[in-house]
Short mmCIF file of C-alpha atoms in Angstrom, two decimals:
data_model
loop_
_atom_site.label_atom_id
_atom_site.label_comp_id
_atom_site.label_asym_id
_atom_site.label_seq_id
_atom_site.Cartn_x
_atom_site.Cartn_y
_atom_site.Cartn_z
CA THR B 203 68.82 116.07 103.74
CA VAL B 204 68.21 113.98 100.66
CA VAL B 205 70.73 115.99 98.62
CA ALA B 206 73.37 115.64 101.35
CA ALA B 207 72.84 111.87 101.42
CA ALA B 208 73.18 111.71 97.63
CA MET B 209 76.48 113.59 97.83
CA LEU B 210 77.68 111.22 100.57
CA LEU B 211 76.76 108.26 98.38
CA GLY B 212 78.78 109.68 95.50
CA GLY B 213 81.78 110.41 97.71
CA SER B 214 81.81 106.96 99.32
CA TYR B 215 81.53 105.29 95.92
CA ARG B 216 84.48 107.37 94.71
CA LEU B 217 86.61 106.03 97.58
CA PHE B 218 85.37 102.51 96.92
CA ASP B 219 86.04 102.68 93.19
CA THR B 220 89.51 104.17 93.66
CA TYR B 221 90.95 102.17 96.52
CA VAL B 222 88.99 98.92 96.97
CA THR B 223 90.03 95.83 95.04
CA ARG B 224 87.04 94.21 93.39
CA GLY B 225 86.88 90.66 92.14
CA ILE B 226 88.10 87.32 93.39
CA LEU B 227 91.82 87.20 94.05
CA TRP B 228 93.67 83.96 93.50
CA GLY B 229 95.63 84.75 96.62
CA ASN B 230 92.46 84.66 98.68
CA TRP B 231 92.49 80.90 98.35
CA TRP B 232 95.56 80.89 100.60
CA GLY B 233 94.58 83.69 102.98
CA GLU B 234 96.90 86.29 104.41
CA ASP B 235 99.64 84.00 105.76
CA ASN B 236 103.19 84.65 104.57
CA TYR B 237 104.89 81.63 103.09
CA ILE B 238 107.07 80.50 100.21
CA SER B 239 106.17 77.61 97.94
CA ILE B 240 109.01 75.75 96.19
CA GLN B 241 107.67 73.53 93.41
CA VAL B 242 109.87 71.00 91.63
CA ARG B 243 108.62 69.20 88.53
CA MET B 244 110.54 66.42 86.79
CA PRO B 245 110.01 64.98 83.30
CA ARG B 246 107.83 61.95 82.88
CA GLY B 247 109.61 58.70 83.53
CA GLU B 248 111.53 59.89 86.59
CA ASP B 249 111.07 57.98 89.83
CA ILE B 250 110.15 59.32 93.23
CA ASP B 251 113.67 58.78 94.58
CA ARG B 252 115.10 61.14 91.98
CA VAL B 253 112.48 63.78 92.81
CA ASP B 254 113.23 63.40 96.49
CA GLU B 255 116.96 63.78 95.84
CA MET B 256 116.49 67.06 93.98
CA THR B 257 114.10 68.37 96.64
CA ARG B 258 116.65 67.72 99.37
CA TYR B 259 118.98 70.24 97.74
CA PHE B 260 116.50 72.98 98.64
CA GLU B 261 115.87 71.56 102.09
CA ALA B 262 119.60 71.65 102.79
CA ARG B 263 119.67 75.32 101.78
CA LEU B 264 116.64 76.10 104.00
CA THR B 265 118.28 74.54 107.08
CA ARG B 266 121.06 77.12 106.79
CA ILE B 267 118.64 80.07 106.89
CA PRO B 268 117.96 80.98 110.55
CA GLU B 269 114.90 83.12 109.75
CA VAL B 270 112.98 80.09 108.45
CA GLU B 271 110.66 78.78 111.16
CA ARG B 272 109.40 75.60 109.51
CA PHE B 273 109.20 73.91 106.14
CA VAL B 274 107.04 70.98 105.08
CA THR B 275 107.69 68.93 101.94
CA ASN B 276 105.39 66.63 99.97
CA VAL B 277 107.12 64.46 97.35
CA TYR B 278 105.23 62.80 94.49
CA PRO B 279 106.42 60.56 91.62
CA THR B 280 107.22 63.45 89.27
CA SER B 281 106.92 66.54 91.45
CA SER B 282 107.29 67.95 94.95
CA GLU B 283 106.26 71.02 96.90
CA THR B 284 107.94 72.58 99.92
CA ARG B 285 106.05 75.15 101.96
CA VAL B 286 108.24 77.51 104.00
CA THR B 287 106.80 79.58 106.86
CA PHE B 288 108.29 82.31 109.04
CA PRO B 289 107.94 83.44 112.67
CA ASP B 290 105.68 86.40 113.45
CA SER B 291 108.69 88.57 114.28
CA VAL B 292 109.90 88.69 110.66
CA GLU B 293 106.61 88.57 108.74
CA ALA B 294 106.28 92.37 108.68
CA THR B 295 109.86 92.83 107.40
CA ASP B 296 111.50 92.39 104.03
CA ILE B 297 113.25 89.18 105.14
CA PRO B 298 110.71 86.77 103.53
CA ALA B 299 111.03 88.54 100.19
CA ALA B 300 114.84 88.43 100.40
CA ILE B 301 114.77 84.70 101.17
CA LYS B 302 112.48 84.14 98.21
CA GLU B 303 114.94 85.91 95.91
CA GLN B 304 117.79 83.73 97.23
CA LEU B 305 115.82 80.56 96.58
CA LEU B 306 114.83 81.81 93.14
CA ALA B 307 118.47 82.41 92.24
CA TYR B 308 119.37 78.97 93.59
CA SER B 309 116.66 77.35 91.43
CA HIS B 310 118.38 78.61 88.25
CA GLN B 311 121.31 76.28 88.91
CA PHE B 312 119.36 73.17 87.94
CA GLY B 313 118.83 71.95 84.40
CA GLY B 314 116.48 69.29 83.10
CA LEU B 315 113.75 70.06 85.62
CA ASP B 316 111.26 72.81 86.30
CA VAL B 317 111.76 74.65 89.61
CA ARG B 318 109.42 77.47 90.58
CA VAL B 319 109.52 79.63 93.69
CA TYR B 320 106.42 81.61 94.67
CA GLY B 321 105.77 83.90 97.63
CA TYR B 322 102.31 84.43 99.08
CA GLY B 323 101.13 87.04 101.56
CA PRO B 324 101.53 90.74 102.34
CA SER B 325 105.28 90.37 102.96
CA PHE B 326 105.78 89.80 99.25
CA TYR B 327 103.23 92.03 97.55
CA GLY B 328 102.19 94.65 100.09
CA GLY B 329 98.68 93.36 100.57
CA GLY B 330 96.39 90.66 99.26
CA GLY B 331 97.12 86.99 99.18
CA SER B 332 99.08 86.98 95.96
CA ALA B 333 100.53 89.26 93.37
CA PRO B 334 98.37 90.45 90.52
CA ASN B 335 99.03 88.30 87.47
CA TYR B 336 98.67 90.22 84.24
CA GLY B 337 98.85 89.21 80.63
CA ILE B 338 98.96 91.16 77.37
CA GLN B 339 98.00 89.34 74.17
CA VAL B 340 99.73 90.09 70.89
CA LEU B 341 97.91 88.87 67.75
CA GLY B 342 98.98 88.96 64.12
CA TYR B 343 99.41 86.87 60.97
CA ASN B 344 103.23 87.10 60.78
CA TYR B 345 104.86 84.99 63.47
CA GLU B 346 108.21 86.79 63.49
CA ARG B 347 106.56 90.19 63.72
CA VAL B 348 104.37 89.00 66.61
CA ARG B 349 107.50 87.73 68.35
CA GLU B 350 109.26 91.08 67.89
CA ILE B 351 106.29 93.02 69.30
CA ALA B 352 106.03 90.67 72.29
CA GLU B 353 109.73 90.83 73.09
CA SER B 354 109.77 94.62 72.75
CA LEU B 355 106.80 94.78 75.10
CA GLY B 356 108.62 92.50 77.53
CA ARG B 357 111.70 94.75 77.55
CA ARG B 358 109.51 97.77 78.36
CA LEU B 359 107.92 95.93 81.26
CA GLU B 360 111.29 94.85 82.66
CA ARG B 361 112.29 98.50 83.05
CA LEU B 362 109.47 99.05 85.55
CA SER B 363 110.67 98.61 89.12
CA ARG B 364 107.45 96.99 90.36
CA VAL B 365 107.23 94.47 87.52
CA VAL B 366 108.89 91.07 87.95
CA ASP B 367 108.87 87.67 86.29
CA VAL B 368 108.26 88.95 82.77
CA ASP B 369 107.65 86.14 80.27
CA SER B 370 107.23 87.22 76.66
CA ASN B 371 106.22 83.72 75.55
CA ALA B 372 103.76 82.60 78.22
CA SER B 373 100.90 80.25 77.54
CA SER B 374 97.34 81.52 77.53
CA ASN B 375 97.03 80.41 81.16
CA ARG B 376 99.61 82.46 83.04
CA PHE B 377 99.11 80.51 86.23
CA GLN B 378 100.46 77.38 84.54
CA ARG B 379 103.16 78.71 82.30
CA GLU B 380 104.93 76.47 79.86
CA LYS B 381 108.49 77.73 79.90
CA ALA B 382 111.39 76.22 78.00
CA TRP B 383 115.02 77.24 78.36
CA GLU B 384 118.57 76.06 77.79
CA PHE B 385 122.02 76.69 79.22
CA VAL B 386 124.44 78.62 77.02
CA VAL B 387 128.24 78.32 77.37
CA GLY B 388 130.16 81.55 76.88
CA VAL B 389 133.90 81.17 76.16
CA ASP B 390 136.48 83.65 77.43
CA ARG B 391 138.86 83.45 74.47
CA ASP B 392 141.56 85.62 76.04
CA ARG B 393 141.89 83.48 79.15
CA LEU B 394 141.53 80.35 77.06
CA SER B 395 144.51 81.33 74.87
CA THR B 396 146.73 81.79 77.92
CA SER B 397 146.02 78.17 78.84
CA GLY B 398 147.21 76.85 75.50
CA LEU B 399 143.76 75.56 74.55
CA THR B 400 141.75 76.22 71.44
CA VAL B 401 137.98 76.44 71.29
CA ASP B 402 137.86 73.02 69.61
CA ASP B 403 139.95 71.55 72.44
CA LEU B 404 137.65 73.11 75.02
CA ILE B 405 134.54 71.74 73.29
CA GLY B 406 136.02 68.26 73.24
CA ARG B 407 136.88 68.36 76.93
CA LEU B 408 133.51 69.88 77.77
CA ASN B 409 131.69 67.12 75.89
CA ALA B 410 133.75 64.53 77.73
CA VAL B 411 132.73 66.03 81.06
CA VAL B 412 129.05 66.32 80.21
CA ALA B 413 128.45 63.23 78.09
CA GLY B 414 131.21 61.04 79.44
CA THR B 415 133.93 59.21 77.51
CA GLY B 416 133.84 55.91 75.74
CA GLY B 417 132.78 55.06 72.21
CA LEU B 418 129.97 52.96 70.93
CA ASP B 419 130.63 49.27 70.50
CA ARG B 420 128.54 46.60 68.87
CA LEU B 421 127.28 43.39 70.38
CA LYS B 422 125.52 40.62 68.53
CA ILE B 423 122.43 39.43 70.40
CA GLY B 424 120.08 36.88 68.85
CA GLY B 425 121.46 37.42 65.39
CA GLU B 426 121.10 41.19 65.56
CA GLU B 427 123.85 43.69 66.21
CA VAL B 428 123.07 46.35 68.81
CA GLN B 429 125.16 49.30 69.92
CA PHE B 430 126.14 49.64 73.55
CA GLN B 431 128.23 51.93 75.69
CA VAL B 432 129.49 51.46 79.24
CA LYS B 433 129.31 54.45 81.61
CA LEU B 434 129.33 55.11 85.32
CA ALA B 435 126.04 55.40 87.18
CA GLY B 436 124.70 58.94 87.46
CA ASN B 437 126.35 60.12 84.23
CA ARG B 438 123.06 61.53 82.90
CA ASP B 439 122.94 64.23 85.57
CA THR B 440 125.39 67.11 85.67
CA ASP B 441 125.36 69.77 88.36
CA VAL B 442 125.98 73.26 86.98
CA LEU B 443 128.19 74.32 89.89
CA GLU B 444 130.15 71.08 89.76
CA LEU B 445 130.65 71.56 86.03
CA LEU B 446 132.28 74.96 86.60
CA GLN B 447 134.57 73.43 89.24
CA THR B 448 135.64 70.53 87.01
CA LEU B 449 139.40 70.33 86.31
CA VAL B 450 140.63 69.78 82.73
CA ASP B 451 144.16 69.15 81.47
CA THR B 452 145.99 71.65 79.27
CA PRO B 453 148.62 70.76 76.63
CA ASP B 454 151.45 71.99 78.90
CA GLY B 455 150.45 69.60 81.71
CA ARG B 456 148.61 72.11 83.90
CA ARG B 457 145.06 71.71 85.16
CA ILE B 458 142.52 74.52 85.10
CA ARG B 459 138.92 74.79 86.20
CA LEU B 460 136.29 75.13 83.50
CA GLY B 461 134.83 78.09 85.39
CA GLU B 462 138.02 80.04 84.65
CA VAL B 463 137.48 79.99 80.89
CA ILE B 464 133.71 79.60 80.44
CA SER B 465 130.52 81.13 81.81
CA LEU B 466 127.07 79.58 81.91
CA SER B 467 123.84 81.52 81.41
CA GLN B 468 120.22 80.50 81.06
CA ARG B 469 118.26 81.50 77.95
CA ASP B 470 114.56 81.17 77.27
CA VAL B 471 113.60 79.35 74.09
CA LEU B 472 110.32 78.84 72.27
CA ALA B 473 107.87 76.77 74.32
CA ARG B 474 104.91 76.58 71.97
CA ILE B 475 103.29 78.07 68.88
CA ARG B 476 99.70 79.12 69.45
CA ARG B 477 97.19 80.46 66.95
CA GLU B 478 93.83 82.10 67.56
CA ASN B 479 91.49 82.43 64.57
CA GLN B 480 94.51 81.70 62.34
CA GLN B 481 96.43 84.55 63.95
CA TYR B 482 99.63 83.85 65.82
CA GLU B 483 99.26 84.65 69.50
CA ARG B 484 101.81 85.38 72.18
CA THR B 485 101.02 86.37 75.73
CA VAL B 486 103.40 88.64 77.59
CA ALA B 487 102.82 87.72 81.23
CA TYR B 488 104.19 89.45 84.30
CA GLU B 489 103.62 89.98 87.98
CA PHE B 490 103.10 93.40 89.51
CA ARG B 491 104.30 93.96 93.06
CA GLY B 492 102.06 96.49 94.69
CA PRO B 493 98.39 97.46 95.06
CA ALA B 494 96.11 95.88 92.49
CA ARG B 495 94.53 99.24 91.66
CA LEU B 496 97.93 100.70 90.72
CA GLY B 497 98.71 97.54 88.76
CA ASP B 498 95.51 97.98 86.74
CA VAL B 499 96.41 101.58 85.88
CA ILE B 500 99.90 100.63 84.68
CA HIS B 501 98.51 97.63 82.79
CA GLU B 502 96.08 99.84 80.88
CA GLN B 503 98.72 102.48 80.17
CA ILE B 504 101.16 99.92 78.77
CA ILE B 505 98.52 98.61 76.37
CA ALA B 506 97.37 102.10 75.36
CA THR B 507 100.92 103.33 74.61
CA THR B 508 102.00 100.26 72.60
CA GLU B 509 102.04 101.06 68.88
CA VAL B 510 101.69 98.18 66.44
CA PRO B 511 101.50 98.03 62.63
CA PRO B 512 98.11 97.69 60.90
CA GLY B 513 96.79 94.15 61.16
CA TYR B 514 98.32 93.49 64.59
CA THR B 515 96.51 93.75 67.91
CA VAL B 516 97.65 94.29 71.48
CA GLN B 517 94.96 93.65 74.07
CA ALA B 518 94.51 92.64 77.69
CA GLY B 519 94.51 88.92 78.25
CA ASP B 520 92.14 87.03 80.50
CA THR B 521 93.28 87.93 83.99
CA GLY B 522 91.49 85.25 85.99
CA TRP B 523 91.21 88.09 88.50
CA TRP B 524 87.96 89.92 88.25
CA ILE B 525 84.44 88.70 87.95
CA ASP B 526 83.86 88.63 84.19
CA GLU B 527 81.28 90.74 82.41
CA GLU B 528 78.77 87.90 82.09
CA GLU B 529 78.83 87.19 85.81
CA ARG B 530 78.62 90.88 86.64
CA GLY B 531 75.59 91.21 84.35
CA GLN B 532 73.91 88.30 86.10
CA ILE B 533 74.52 89.91 89.50
CA TRP B 534 73.01 93.22 88.37
CA MET B 535 70.01 91.36 86.95
CA VAL B 536 69.44 89.58 90.28
CA LEU B 537 69.69 92.90 92.14
CA GLY B 538 67.20 94.49 89.76
CA VAL B 539 64.72 91.63 90.15
CA ALA B 540 65.10 91.77 93.94
CA LEU B 541 64.39 95.51 93.99
CA LEU B 542 61.36 95.00 91.73
CA LEU B 543 59.96 92.33 94.05
CA VAL B 544 60.48 94.56 97.10
CA TYR B 545 58.69 97.40 95.32
CA MET B 546 55.75 95.18 94.33
CA VAL B 547 55.31 93.78 97.85
CA THR B 548 55.52 97.19 99.55
CA ALA B 549 53.23 98.79 96.96
CA ALA B 550 50.61 96.14 97.74
CA LEU B 551 51.09 96.65 101.49
CA PHE B 552 50.89 100.46 101.46
CA GLU B 553 48.46 100.68 98.52
CA SER B 554 50.64 103.42 97.11
CA PHE B 555 53.09 103.84 94.28
CA ALA B 556 55.05 106.62 96.03
CA GLN B 557 55.68 105.25 99.52
CA PRO B 558 57.57 102.11 98.30
CA LEU B 559 60.16 104.50 96.88
CA CYS B 560 61.03 105.51 100.46
CA VAL B 561 61.80 101.86 101.14
CA ILE B 562 63.79 101.37 97.94
CA LEU B 563 65.94 104.43 98.76
CA THR B 564 67.23 102.53 101.79
CA VAL B 565 69.31 100.31 99.52
CA PRO B 566 71.62 103.01 98.08
CA MET B 567 71.87 104.50 101.56
CA ALA B 568 73.02 101.12 102.88
CA LEU B 569 75.63 100.96 100.10
CA ILE B 570 77.34 103.98 101.67
CA GLY B 571 78.21 101.83 104.67
CA VAL B 572 79.32 98.95 102.43
CA TYR B 573 81.63 101.22 100.42
CA LEU B 574 83.14 102.80 103.53
CA ILE B 575 83.67 99.58 105.52
CA PHE B 576 85.54 97.93 102.62
CA PHE B 577 87.59 101.08 102.17
CA LEU B 578 88.46 101.34 105.88
CA THR B 579 89.31 97.64 106.31
CA ASP B 580 91.22 97.41 102.99
CA ALA B 581 89.27 94.25 102.16
CA SER B 582 88.70 92.81 98.71
CA PHE B 583 85.17 92.99 97.30
CA THR B 584 84.84 89.37 96.19
CA ARG B 585 82.03 87.29 94.71
CA GLU B 586 80.85 86.56 98.22
CA ALA B 587 80.51 90.29 98.84
CA TYR B 588 78.18 90.57 95.84
CA VAL B 589 76.06 87.80 97.36
CA GLY B 590 76.14 89.67 100.66
CA VAL B 591 74.74 92.78 98.96
CA ILE B 592 71.76 90.76 97.72
CA MET B 593 71.20 89.41 101.25
CA MET B 594 71.60 92.91 102.69
CA LEU B 595 68.95 94.21 100.32
CA GLY B 596 66.32 92.01 101.94
CA ILE B 597 67.44 92.89 105.47
CA VAL B 598 67.89 96.66 105.41
CA VAL B 599 64.46 97.34 103.90
CA ASN B 600 62.78 95.83 106.98
CA ASN B 601 63.43 98.88 109.15
CA ALA B 602 62.21 101.21 106.41
CA ILE B 603 59.02 99.15 105.96
CA LEU B 604 58.33 99.25 109.70
CA LEU B 605 59.01 102.97 109.86
CA VAL B 606 56.78 103.88 106.90
CA ASP B 607 54.03 101.58 108.14
CA HIS B 608 54.21 103.14 111.62
CA VAL B 609 54.01 106.68 110.20
CA ASN B 610 50.97 105.60 108.22
CA GLY B 611 49.47 104.27 111.45
CA VAL B 612 50.06 107.60 113.21
CA ARG B 613 48.34 109.41 110.37
CA ARG B 614 45.41 107.00 110.50
CA ARG B 615 44.96 107.46 114.22
CA ASN B 616 45.36 111.26 113.98
CA PRO B 617 43.83 112.31 110.65
CA ARG B 618 43.99 116.01 111.56
CA LEU B 619 47.69 115.91 112.47
CA GLU B 620 49.90 117.91 110.14
CA LEU B 621 52.06 115.74 107.82
CA THR B 622 55.45 116.82 109.16
CA ARG B 623 54.40 116.35 112.79
CA ALA B 624 53.02 112.89 111.99
CA ILE B 625 56.34 111.91 110.36
CA VAL B 626 58.38 113.16 113.31
CA ARG B 627 56.15 111.43 115.88
CA GLY B 628 56.15 108.13 113.98
CA THR B 629 59.93 108.22 113.53
CA VAL B 630 60.66 109.01 117.17
CA GLU B 631 58.43 106.15 118.32
CA ARG B 632 60.37 103.68 116.12
CA VAL B 633 63.89 104.78 117.08
CA ARG B 634 64.35 102.31 119.95
CA PRO B 635 63.06 99.16 118.12
CA ILE B 636 65.16 99.98 115.03
CA LEU B 637 68.32 100.57 117.07
CA MET B 638 67.76 97.39 119.08
CA THR B 639 67.25 95.30 115.94
CA THR B 640 70.38 96.68 114.30
CA THR B 641 72.51 96.37 117.44
CA THR B 642 71.65 92.72 118.05
CA THR B 643 72.30 91.81 114.42
CA VAL B 644 75.63 93.64 114.23
CA VAL B 645 76.82 92.21 117.55
CA GLY B 646 75.96 88.73 116.34
CA LEU B 647 78.05 89.28 113.19
CA LEU B 648 81.05 90.86 114.92
CA PRO B 649 82.78 87.56 115.85
CA LEU B 650 83.08 86.71 112.15
CA VAL B 651 85.04 89.93 111.61
CA LEU B 652 86.99 90.09 114.88
CA PHE B 653 88.21 86.50 114.76
CA GLY B 654 88.37 86.06 111.01
CA ASP B 655 90.73 87.27 108.32
CA PRO B 656 91.06 91.09 108.53
CA ALA B 657 91.26 91.38 104.75
CA GLY B 658 87.96 89.59 104.18
CA SER B 659 89.48 86.80 102.12
CA ASN B 660 86.87 84.13 102.83
CA ILE B 661 83.14 83.90 102.34
CA TRP B 662 82.19 84.58 105.97
CA ASP B 663 84.33 87.71 106.31
CA ALA B 664 82.97 89.20 103.11
CA LEU B 665 79.34 88.51 104.05
CA ALA B 666 79.82 89.88 107.57
CA LEU B 667 81.49 93.07 106.33
CA VAL B 668 78.71 93.75 103.83
CA LEU B 669 75.94 93.15 106.35
CA ILE B 670 77.58 95.15 109.15
CA GLY B 671 78.39 98.11 106.93
CA GLY B 672 74.98 98.06 105.28
CA LEU B 673 73.04 97.74 108.54
CA LEU B 674 74.93 100.53 110.32
CA SER B 675 74.59 102.87 107.39
CA SER B 676 70.95 102.04 106.68
CA THR B 677 69.98 102.49 110.34
CA ILE B 678 71.34 106.02 110.40
CA PHE B 679 69.70 106.94 107.13
CA VAL B 680 66.40 105.17 107.82
CA LEU B 681 65.94 107.55 110.78
CA THR B 682 66.91 110.60 108.70
CA ILE B 683 66.59 110.11 104.95
CA THR B 684 63.50 107.90 104.96
CA PRO B 685 61.37 110.48 106.86
CA ALA B 686 62.69 113.25 104.62
CA ALA B 687 61.91 111.21 101.49
CA TYR B 688 58.46 110.43 102.89
CA ARG B 689 57.88 114.14 103.44
CA VAL B 690 59.04 115.04 99.92
CA LEU B 691 56.96 112.36 98.17
CA GLU B 692 53.78 112.76 100.24
CA GLY B 693 54.08 116.56 100.20
CA ALA B 694 54.30 116.60 96.41
CA TRP B 695 51.31 114.24 96.24
CA GLU B 696 49.24 116.49 98.50
CA ARG B 697 50.13 119.62 96.53
CA ARG B 698 48.76 117.89 93.45
CA GLY B 699 45.53 117.25 95.32
CA GLU B 700 46.12 113.50 95.20
CA ALA B 701 47.15 112.78 98.77
CA THR B 702 47.46 109.13 99.60
CA VAL B 703 44.44 107.69 101.36
CA VAL B 704 45.84 105.84 104.33
CA ARG B 705 43.69 102.84 104.97
CA PRO B 706 43.89 100.46 107.92
CA VAL B 707 45.71 97.24 107.26
CA ARG B 708 44.48 94.05 108.87
CA VAL B 709 47.19 91.75 110.18
#
């Protein structure tokens, strides 16, 4: 019985370790709702009217999308955010992801401001509140070589179908990326020659469209000459689509659109130079669309298969995803101290060093239920779940303590009763109280699971899942494994001629 339970513990942990996401997900802050967030950021010095004007461009586009149920916008002096939600009928389809891609393409048409489009929820990433955000750090003393390694790594990532939003020059914090880019004009020389224009002519006309015409004049004010220029209002802002539709005159008197002879493309440029311990550092950041466990495997394989020259390092960046090693060590220390305290208290109660082990064995048996319930519900094992395990430790041992104490009482009252018969009688007599205690506790916790988030993305769901899984599992094994462990430990003690003297305990 004990061996079978140990094998079940190993099998359940294998499922847990393979399929359950552990750590705190950033997406859990937003839950499991599907929505799109459009964030517009303007340079310092802009006024709220200008921000509102740019935000209305996106609102106008959203009103033409029938699948959008509702969108709410908050406008601030230099930024705005629009949250787009969908009806239940389309949340399980690929429509939200397609709308996000349309909005993302639309955001590339604006220059001079930062527009970001994010999607949250299972419709975008197949589970979890947000996509896994990964970063790979490249370190070295030669800046150009570091840049080449980072860009080569970025090109490899872009070839993966599940990888999106690759940034080979991200900041160290990938959730607040500092991206810089510029628009590049490509000239179609063949079509330009048929219009009778040269490249110099085109540049002159293009500058006139973008910067406006009119030279600088001088005006004497207070004894000092200052330069001035008169232009129409709104000349500082140029719409990319309007620029391509602008008509320019040709030498033969015809008018052509700029879009017929030029093309515009966006190009990323250097955003910052960052050094770490005098080494140049670049972070290649990307998002992985799919299960976090698969994303971790691919992330590790990419790093392991990247070859760099001596003196250069490629390593995983801080993910902001999992509980870090220091926190994990603290959790294991708390669990160890808790188990030690339980052992000390039960050893004093039973006046035995062997019987408390029967109680302690309840904890790994309860973990079987924890592993399986998180695997079956596809929930994330967050920080709150770790806290729930510590709480569960103090709850599940109660049944084992009562059972062992009752078996000891049966042996005290019937000193001539054979050990195995005493264990069976004591266990049978405690079945009903143990089942009643577990049933009432689990039923009391069920509303948190039934009416909460099915993925366990908040503190109450995680705690309830841990306690329910641990209690159900421990109840089954307390009535089976604990008596078997008691028989093994006490039987070995008796064979050594050192049987435990069961003494009455005054309450």
